[in-house]
Short mmCIF file of C-alpha atoms in Angstrom, two decimals:
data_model
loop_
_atom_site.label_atom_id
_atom_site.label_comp_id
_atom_site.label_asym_id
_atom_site.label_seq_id
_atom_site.Cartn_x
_atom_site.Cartn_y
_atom_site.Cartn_z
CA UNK A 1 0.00 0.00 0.00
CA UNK A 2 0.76 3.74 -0.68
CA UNK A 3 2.10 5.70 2.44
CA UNK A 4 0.30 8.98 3.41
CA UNK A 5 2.60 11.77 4.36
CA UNK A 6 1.92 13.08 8.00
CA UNK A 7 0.37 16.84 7.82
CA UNK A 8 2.61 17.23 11.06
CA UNK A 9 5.63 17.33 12.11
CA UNK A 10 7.98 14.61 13.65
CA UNK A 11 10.74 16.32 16.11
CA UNK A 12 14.10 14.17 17.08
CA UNK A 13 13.71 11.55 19.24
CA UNK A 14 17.33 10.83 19.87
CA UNK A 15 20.06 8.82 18.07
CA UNK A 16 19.08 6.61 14.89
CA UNK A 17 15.98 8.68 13.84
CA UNK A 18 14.61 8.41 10.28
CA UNK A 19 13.13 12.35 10.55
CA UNK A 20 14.10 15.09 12.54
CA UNK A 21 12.14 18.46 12.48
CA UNK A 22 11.10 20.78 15.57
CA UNK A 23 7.62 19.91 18.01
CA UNK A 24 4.63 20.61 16.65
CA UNK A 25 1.41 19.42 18.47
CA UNK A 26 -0.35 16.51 16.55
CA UNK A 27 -3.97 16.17 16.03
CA UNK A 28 -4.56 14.64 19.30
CA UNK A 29 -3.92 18.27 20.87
CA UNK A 30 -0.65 18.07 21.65
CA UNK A 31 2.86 15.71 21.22
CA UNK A 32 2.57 12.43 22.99
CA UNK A 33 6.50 12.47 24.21
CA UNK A 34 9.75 11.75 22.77
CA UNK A 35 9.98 8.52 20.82
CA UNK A 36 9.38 6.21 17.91
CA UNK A 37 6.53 4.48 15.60
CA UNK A 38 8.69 1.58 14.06
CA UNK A 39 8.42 -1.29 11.72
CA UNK A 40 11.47 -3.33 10.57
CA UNK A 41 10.54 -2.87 6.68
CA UNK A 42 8.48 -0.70 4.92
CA UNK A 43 6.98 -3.32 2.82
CA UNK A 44 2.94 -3.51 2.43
CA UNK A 45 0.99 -1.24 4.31
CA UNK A 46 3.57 -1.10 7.11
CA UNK A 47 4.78 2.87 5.76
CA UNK A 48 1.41 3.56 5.53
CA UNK A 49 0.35 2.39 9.30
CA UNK A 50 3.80 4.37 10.32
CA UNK A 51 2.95 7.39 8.87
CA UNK A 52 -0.48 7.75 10.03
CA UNK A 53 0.55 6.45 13.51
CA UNK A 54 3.36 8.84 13.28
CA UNK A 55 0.77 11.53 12.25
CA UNK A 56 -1.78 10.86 15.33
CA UNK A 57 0.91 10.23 17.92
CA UNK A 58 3.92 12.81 17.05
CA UNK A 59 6.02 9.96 17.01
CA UNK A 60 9.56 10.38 14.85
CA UNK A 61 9.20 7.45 11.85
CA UNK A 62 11.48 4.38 12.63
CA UNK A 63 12.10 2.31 9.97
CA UNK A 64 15.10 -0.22 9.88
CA UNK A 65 16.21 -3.81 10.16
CA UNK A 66 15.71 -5.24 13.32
CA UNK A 67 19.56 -5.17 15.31
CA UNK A 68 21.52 -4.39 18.33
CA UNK A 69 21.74 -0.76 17.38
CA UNK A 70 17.81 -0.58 16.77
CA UNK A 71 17.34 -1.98 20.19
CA UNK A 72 19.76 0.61 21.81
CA UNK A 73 17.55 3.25 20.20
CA UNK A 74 14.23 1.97 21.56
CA UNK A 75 15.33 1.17 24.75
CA UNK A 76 16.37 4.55 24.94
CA UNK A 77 13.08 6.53 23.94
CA UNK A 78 10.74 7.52 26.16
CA UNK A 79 7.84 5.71 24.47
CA UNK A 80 8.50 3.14 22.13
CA UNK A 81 4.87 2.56 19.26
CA UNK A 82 5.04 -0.87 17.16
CA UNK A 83 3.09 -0.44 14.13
CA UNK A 84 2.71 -4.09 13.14
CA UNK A 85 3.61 -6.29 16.07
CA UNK A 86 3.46 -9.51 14.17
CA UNK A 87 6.19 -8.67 12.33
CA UNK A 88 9.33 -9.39 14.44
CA UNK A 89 7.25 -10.52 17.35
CA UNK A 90 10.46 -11.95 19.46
CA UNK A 91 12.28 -8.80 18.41
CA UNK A 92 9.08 -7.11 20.03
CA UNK A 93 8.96 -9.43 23.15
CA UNK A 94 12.46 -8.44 24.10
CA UNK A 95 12.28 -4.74 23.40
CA UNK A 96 9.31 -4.96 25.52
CA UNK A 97 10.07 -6.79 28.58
CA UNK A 98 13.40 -4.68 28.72
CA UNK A 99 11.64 -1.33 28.26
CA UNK A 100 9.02 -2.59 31.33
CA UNK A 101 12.40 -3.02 33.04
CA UNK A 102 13.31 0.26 32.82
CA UNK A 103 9.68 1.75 33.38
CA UNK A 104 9.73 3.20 29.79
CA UNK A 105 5.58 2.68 28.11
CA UNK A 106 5.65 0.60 24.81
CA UNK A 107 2.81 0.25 22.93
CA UNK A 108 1.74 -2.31 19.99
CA UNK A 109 -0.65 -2.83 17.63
CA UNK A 110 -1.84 -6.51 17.62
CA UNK A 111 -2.33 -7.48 13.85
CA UNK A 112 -3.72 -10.94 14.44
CA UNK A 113 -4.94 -12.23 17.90
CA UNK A 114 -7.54 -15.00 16.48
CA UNK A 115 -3.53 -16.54 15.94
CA UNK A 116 -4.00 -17.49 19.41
CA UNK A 117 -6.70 -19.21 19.28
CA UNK A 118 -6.49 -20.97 16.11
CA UNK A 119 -3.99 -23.60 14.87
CA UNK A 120 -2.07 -25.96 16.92
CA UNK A 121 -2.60 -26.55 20.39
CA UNK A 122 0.87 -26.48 21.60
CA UNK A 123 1.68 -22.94 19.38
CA UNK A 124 -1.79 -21.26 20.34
CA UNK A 125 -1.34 -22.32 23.75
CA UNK A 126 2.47 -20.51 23.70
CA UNK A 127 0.85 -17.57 22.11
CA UNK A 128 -1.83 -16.87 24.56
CA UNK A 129 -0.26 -17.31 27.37
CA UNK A 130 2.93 -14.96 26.16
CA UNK A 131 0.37 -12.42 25.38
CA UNK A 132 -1.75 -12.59 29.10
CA UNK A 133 1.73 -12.69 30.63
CA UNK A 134 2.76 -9.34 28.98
CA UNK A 135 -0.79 -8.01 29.35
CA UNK A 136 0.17 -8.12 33.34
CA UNK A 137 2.96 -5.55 32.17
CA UNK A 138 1.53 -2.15 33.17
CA UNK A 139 3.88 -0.38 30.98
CA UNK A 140 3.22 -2.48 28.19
CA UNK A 141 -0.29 -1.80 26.22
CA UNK A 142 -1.30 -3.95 23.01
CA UNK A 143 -3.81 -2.97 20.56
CA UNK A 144 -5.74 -5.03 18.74
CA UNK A 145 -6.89 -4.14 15.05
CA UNK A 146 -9.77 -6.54 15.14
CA UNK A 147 -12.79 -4.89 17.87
CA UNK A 148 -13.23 -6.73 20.61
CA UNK A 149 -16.68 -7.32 19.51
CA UNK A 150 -16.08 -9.66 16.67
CA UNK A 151 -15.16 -12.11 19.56
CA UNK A 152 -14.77 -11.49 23.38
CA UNK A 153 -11.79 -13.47 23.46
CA UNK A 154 -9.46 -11.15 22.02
CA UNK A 155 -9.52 -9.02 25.62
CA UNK A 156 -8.00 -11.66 26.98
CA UNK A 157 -4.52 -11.48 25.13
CA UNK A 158 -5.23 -7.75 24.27
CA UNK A 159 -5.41 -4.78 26.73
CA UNK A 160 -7.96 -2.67 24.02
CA UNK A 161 -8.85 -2.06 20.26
CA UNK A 162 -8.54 0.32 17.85
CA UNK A 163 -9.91 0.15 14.39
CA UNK A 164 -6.99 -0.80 11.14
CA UNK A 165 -5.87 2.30 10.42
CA UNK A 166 -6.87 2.01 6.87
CA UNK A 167 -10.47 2.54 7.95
CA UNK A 168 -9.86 6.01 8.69
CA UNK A 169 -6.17 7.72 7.47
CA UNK A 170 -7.60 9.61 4.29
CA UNK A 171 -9.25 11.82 6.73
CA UNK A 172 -6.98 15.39 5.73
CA UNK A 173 -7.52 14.37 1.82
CA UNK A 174 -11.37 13.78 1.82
CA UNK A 175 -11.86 16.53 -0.58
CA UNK A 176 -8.98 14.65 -2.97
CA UNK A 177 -8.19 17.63 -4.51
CA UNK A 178 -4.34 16.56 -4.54
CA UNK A 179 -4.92 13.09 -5.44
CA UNK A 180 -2.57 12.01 -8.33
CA UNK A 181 -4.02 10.99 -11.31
CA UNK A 182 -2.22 8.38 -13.76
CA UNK A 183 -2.16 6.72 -17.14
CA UNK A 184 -3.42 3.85 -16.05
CA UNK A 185 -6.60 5.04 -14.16
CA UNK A 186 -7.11 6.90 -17.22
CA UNK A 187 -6.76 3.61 -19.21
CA UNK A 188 -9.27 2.14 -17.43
CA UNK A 189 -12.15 4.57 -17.61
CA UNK A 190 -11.31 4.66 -21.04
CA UNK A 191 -11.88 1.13 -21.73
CA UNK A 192 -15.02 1.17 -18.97
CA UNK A 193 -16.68 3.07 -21.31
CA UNK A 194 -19.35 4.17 -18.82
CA UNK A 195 -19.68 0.63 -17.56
CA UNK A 196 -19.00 -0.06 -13.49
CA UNK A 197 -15.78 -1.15 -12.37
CA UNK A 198 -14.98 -3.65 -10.52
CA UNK A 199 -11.33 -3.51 -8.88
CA UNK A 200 -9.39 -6.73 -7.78
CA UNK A 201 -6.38 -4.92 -6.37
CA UNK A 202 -2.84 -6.28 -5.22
CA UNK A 203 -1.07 -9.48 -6.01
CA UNK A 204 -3.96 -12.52 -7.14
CA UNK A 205 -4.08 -14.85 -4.78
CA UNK A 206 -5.80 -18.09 -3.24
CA UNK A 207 -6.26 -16.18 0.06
CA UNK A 208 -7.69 -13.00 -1.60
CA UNK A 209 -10.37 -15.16 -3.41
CA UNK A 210 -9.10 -14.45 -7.11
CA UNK A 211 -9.77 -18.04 -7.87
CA UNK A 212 -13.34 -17.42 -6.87
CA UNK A 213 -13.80 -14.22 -9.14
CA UNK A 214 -12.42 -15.98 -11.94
CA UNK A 215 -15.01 -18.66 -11.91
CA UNK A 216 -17.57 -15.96 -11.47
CA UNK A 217 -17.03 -15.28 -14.91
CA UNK A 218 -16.17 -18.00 -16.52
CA UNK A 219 -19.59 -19.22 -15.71
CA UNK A 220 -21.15 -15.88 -16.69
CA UNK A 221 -18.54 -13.94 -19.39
CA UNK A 222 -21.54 -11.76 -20.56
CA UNK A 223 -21.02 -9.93 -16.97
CA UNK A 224 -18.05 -8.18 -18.45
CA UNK A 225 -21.07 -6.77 -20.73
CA UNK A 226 -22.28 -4.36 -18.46
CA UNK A 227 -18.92 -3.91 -15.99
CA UNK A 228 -15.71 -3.31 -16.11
CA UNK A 229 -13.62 -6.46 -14.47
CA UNK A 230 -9.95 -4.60 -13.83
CA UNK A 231 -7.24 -7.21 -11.97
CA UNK A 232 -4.31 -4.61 -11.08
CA UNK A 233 -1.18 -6.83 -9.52
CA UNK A 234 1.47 -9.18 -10.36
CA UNK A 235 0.43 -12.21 -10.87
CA UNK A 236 1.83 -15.03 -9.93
CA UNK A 237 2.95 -18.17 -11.34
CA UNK A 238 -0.10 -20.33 -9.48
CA UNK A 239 -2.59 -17.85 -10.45
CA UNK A 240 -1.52 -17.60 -14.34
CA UNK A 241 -4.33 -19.83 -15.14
CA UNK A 242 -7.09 -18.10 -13.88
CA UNK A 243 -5.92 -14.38 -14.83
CA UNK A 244 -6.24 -16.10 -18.12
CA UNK A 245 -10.35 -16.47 -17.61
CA UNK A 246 -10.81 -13.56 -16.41
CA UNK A 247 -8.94 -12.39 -19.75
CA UNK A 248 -10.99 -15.05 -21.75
CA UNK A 249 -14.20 -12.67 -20.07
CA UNK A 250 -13.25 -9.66 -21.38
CA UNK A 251 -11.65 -8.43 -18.13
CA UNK A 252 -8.60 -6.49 -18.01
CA UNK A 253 -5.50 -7.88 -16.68
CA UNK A 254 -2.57 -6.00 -15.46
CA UNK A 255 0.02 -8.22 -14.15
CA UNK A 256 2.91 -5.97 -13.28
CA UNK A 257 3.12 -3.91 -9.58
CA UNK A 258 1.88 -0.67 -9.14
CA UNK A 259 3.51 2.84 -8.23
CA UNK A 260 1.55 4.52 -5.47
CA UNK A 261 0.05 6.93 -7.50
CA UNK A 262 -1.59 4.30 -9.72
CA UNK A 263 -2.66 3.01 -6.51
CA UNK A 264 -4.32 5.17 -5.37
CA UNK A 265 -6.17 7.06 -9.17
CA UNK A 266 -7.38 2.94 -9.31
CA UNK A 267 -9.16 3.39 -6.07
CA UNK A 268 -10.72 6.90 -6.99
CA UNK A 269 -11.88 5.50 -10.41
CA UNK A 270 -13.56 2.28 -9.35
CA UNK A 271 -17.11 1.39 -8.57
CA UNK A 272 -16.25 -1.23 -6.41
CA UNK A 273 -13.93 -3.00 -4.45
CA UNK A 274 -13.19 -6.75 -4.24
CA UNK A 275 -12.62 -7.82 -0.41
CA UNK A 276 -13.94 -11.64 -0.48
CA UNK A 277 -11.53 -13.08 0.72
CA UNK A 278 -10.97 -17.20 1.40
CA UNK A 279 -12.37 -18.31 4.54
CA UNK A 280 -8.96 -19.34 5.39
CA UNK A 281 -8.14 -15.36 5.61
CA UNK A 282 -10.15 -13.62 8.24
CA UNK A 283 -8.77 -10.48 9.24
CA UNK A 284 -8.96 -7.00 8.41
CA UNK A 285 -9.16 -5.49 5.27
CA UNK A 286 -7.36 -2.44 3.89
CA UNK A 287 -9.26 -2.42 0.73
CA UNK A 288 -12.51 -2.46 2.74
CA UNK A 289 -11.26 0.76 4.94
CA UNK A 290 -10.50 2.23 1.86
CA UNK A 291 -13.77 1.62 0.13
CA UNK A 292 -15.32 2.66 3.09
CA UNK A 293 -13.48 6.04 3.10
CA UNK A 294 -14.11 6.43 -0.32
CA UNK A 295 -18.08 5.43 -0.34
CA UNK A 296 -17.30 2.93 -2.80
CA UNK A 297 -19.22 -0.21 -2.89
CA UNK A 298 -17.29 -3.56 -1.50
CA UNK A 299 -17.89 -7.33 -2.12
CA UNK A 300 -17.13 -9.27 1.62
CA UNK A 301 -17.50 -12.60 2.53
CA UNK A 302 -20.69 -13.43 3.93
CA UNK A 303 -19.97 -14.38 8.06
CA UNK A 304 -16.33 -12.77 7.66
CA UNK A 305 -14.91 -10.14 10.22
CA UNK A 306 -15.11 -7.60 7.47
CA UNK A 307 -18.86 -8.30 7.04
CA UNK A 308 -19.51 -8.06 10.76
CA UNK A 309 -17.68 -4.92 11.58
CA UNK A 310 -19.80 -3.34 8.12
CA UNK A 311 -22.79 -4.42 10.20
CA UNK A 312 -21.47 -3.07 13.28
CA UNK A 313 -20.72 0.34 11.35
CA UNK A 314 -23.98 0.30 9.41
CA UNK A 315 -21.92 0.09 5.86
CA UNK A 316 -23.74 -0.94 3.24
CA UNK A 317 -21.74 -3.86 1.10
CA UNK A 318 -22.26 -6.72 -1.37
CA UNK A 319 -22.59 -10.31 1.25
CA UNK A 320 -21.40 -12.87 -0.98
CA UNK A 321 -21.25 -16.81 0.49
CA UNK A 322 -17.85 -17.64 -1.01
CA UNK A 323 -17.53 -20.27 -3.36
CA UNK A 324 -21.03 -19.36 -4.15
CA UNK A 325 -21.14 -18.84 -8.13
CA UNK A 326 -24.67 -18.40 -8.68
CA UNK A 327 -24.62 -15.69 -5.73
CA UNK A 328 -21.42 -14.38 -7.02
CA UNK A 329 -22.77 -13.26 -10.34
CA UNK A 330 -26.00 -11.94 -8.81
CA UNK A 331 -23.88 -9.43 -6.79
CA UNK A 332 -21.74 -8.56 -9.86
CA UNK A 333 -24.68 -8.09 -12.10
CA UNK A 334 -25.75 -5.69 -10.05
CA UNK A 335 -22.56 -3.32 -8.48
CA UNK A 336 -22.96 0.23 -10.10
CA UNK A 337 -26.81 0.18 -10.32
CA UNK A 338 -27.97 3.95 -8.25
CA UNK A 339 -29.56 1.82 -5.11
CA UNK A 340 -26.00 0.11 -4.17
CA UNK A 341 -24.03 3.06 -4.51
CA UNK A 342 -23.43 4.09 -0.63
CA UNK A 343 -22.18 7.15 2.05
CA UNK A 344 -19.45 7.16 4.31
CA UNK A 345 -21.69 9.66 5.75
CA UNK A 346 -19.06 10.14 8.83
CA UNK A 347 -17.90 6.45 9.74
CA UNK A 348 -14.51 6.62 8.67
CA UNK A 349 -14.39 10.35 10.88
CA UNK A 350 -16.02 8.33 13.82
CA UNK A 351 -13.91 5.53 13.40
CA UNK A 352 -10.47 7.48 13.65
CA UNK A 353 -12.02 9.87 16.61
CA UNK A 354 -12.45 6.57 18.47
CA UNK A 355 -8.83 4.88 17.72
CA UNK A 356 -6.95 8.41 18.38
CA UNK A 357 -8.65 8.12 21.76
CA UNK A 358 -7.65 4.67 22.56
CA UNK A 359 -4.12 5.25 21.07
CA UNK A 360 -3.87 8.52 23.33
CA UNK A 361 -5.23 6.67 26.38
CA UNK A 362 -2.34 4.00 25.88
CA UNK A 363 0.08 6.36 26.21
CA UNK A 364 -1.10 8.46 28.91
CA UNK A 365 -2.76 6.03 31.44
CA UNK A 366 -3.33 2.34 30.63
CA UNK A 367 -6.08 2.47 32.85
CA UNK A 368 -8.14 5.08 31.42
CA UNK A 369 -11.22 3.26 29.64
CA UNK A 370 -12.47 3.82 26.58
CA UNK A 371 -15.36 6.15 28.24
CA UNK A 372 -13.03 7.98 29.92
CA UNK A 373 -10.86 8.57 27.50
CA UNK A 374 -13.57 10.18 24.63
CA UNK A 375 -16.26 11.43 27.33
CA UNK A 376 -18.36 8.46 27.49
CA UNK A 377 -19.63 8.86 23.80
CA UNK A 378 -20.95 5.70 22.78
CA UNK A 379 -19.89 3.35 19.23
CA UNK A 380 -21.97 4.55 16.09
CA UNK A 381 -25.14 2.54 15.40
CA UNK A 382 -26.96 5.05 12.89
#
């Protein structure tokens, strides 16, 4: 994913920093306190989730390979953010227990916790019970991207939530004035024609469903009539086959990566997003924040987290039952038509006012509940 430069100001957090510039307050009122937002690579969304955490927190950027001199750094800061714990989770551990050590806050945000409670018994076991035992850490807070609501367990290995940042970090450039426009986005309105268009974004993949969409319309190719089937990603090798009948349907292929810009102009330009993922996959979804931010229209998986938190949000998207062809070409035959086409209407907005609250909470007073921490104002259900 792209990575949305910070309206404010980072300030030097000490030796090793990525960015250096003078305080400024963020938009939580003011600057949190000296320290980092790291990731090991900037690969994926990661530079994305560090600049927006960077944005929210006033936190200098971190982002390096994971090493002795990285851990001087951190242990060093005053308060220590990881944007996507998962990553180097022993790397984390250690930088965590040692910062406790020292009294020094560290905050993470907890990518996956249904890891540890799914899989083996002997490596979800280890996983929870690291987690709880680092929970009792009062210096330590861990943030979970997937709401607590979508299943009570997650408090347990989790000290609070906060929605994926990609639900709500567009919020400065919702008038996308400055968005870049690019050849390709161009491209494909030109070849819509005024037709719909439906965008399968990033790499093709088992987990991502492509597999499904493919079949979708092989069994139904006149689809392609009506809308506009764009597959923007390298493809690869396993997945050849079946960018091949989606070609064979008249949609349009485009197996090479993208540059940010293109990115982002394929976003703007599409009538819908594709987010059904394989039940194998049940986690957040950039490309549903983003649709969401947008108030584009988004296929989920029917039962998925993604559906539930749409529910929870009141965002209107396509349920689809995956592996379900005959559903599956109902939905597409229908994306574009004036009824489907929804509003943000605020949620994204809402969203972020809640997560800045619990991020700001972590770092001032673990203890501070969510109520406390935004006046007691109570989870949209419009």
């Amino acid at each position: 994913m792209m990575s949305f430069q910070s309206e404010h100001r980072r300030f030097d957090a000490g030796p090793g920093a990525k960015a250096r510039s003078s305080p400024r307050p963020s938009v939580m009122g003011q600057v949190v306190t000296r320290g980092y937002v790291t990731v090991g690579s900037p690969l994926g969304h990661r530079e994305s989730y560090v600049e927006t955490l960077s944005g929210v927190t006033g936190l200098t950027r971190l982002i390096e390979p994971r090493g002795v001199s990285t851990l001087r750094t951190l242990l060093a800061a005053d308060s220590v953010l990881f944007a996507t714990l998962e990553d180097d989770i022993a790397f984390f551990f250690v930088v965590a227990i040692l910062r406790a050590v020292l009294g020094r806050r560290t905050v993470a945000i907890f990518m996956s916790p249904r890891l540890c409670f799914i899989g083996g018994f002997f490596k979800t076991t280890v996983r929870r019970h690291a987690f709880r035992l680092l929970k009792r850490l009062r210096s330590v807070t861990l943030l979970s991207i997937l709401p607590f609501y979508l299943d009570q367990r997650f408090a347990s290995v989790a000290d609070n939530w906060i929605y994926d940042p990609q639900f709500w970090d567009l919020d400065s450039r919702t008038a996308y004035a400055d968005w870049p426009d690019s050849a390709l986005a161009q491209d494909v309105k030109r070849k819509a024609q005024g037709r719909p268009i439906l965008l399968f974004l990033g790499g093709p993949s088992v987990m991502k469903g492509f597999p499904f969409l493919a079949k979708i319309l092989q069994a139904k190719p006149a689809i392609t009539d009506r809308l506009m089937i764009v597959v923007a990603g390298k493809v690869p090798a396993d997945q050849k086959r079946f960018a091949e009948l989606v070609s064979e349907a008249g949609g349009l292929v485009i197996d090479r990566y993208l540059t940010d810009d293109e990115v982002l102009s394929a976003k703007l330009c599409a009538t819908c997003l594709w987010a059904c993922y394989d039940p194998s996959y049940d986690s957040s979804s950039g490309l549903f924040g983003r649709a969401m931010q947008l108030g584009k229209q988004a296929i989920v998986r029917r039962g998925s987290y993604i559906d539930s938190i749409a529910s929870h949000l009141n965002y209107p998207v396509h349920r689809c039952a995956f592996g379900d062809i005959d559903e599956g070409v109902a939905i597409l035959t229908k994306i574009g038509e004036a009824d489907t086409q929804p509003q943000s209407d605020g949620i994204a907005m809402t969203c972020r006012d809640q997560s800045v609250a619990r991020l700001r909470a972590a770092f001032e007073n673990r203890d501070n509940d969510f109520a406390d921490a935004t006046g007691g104002k109570a989870e949209p259900h419009r």
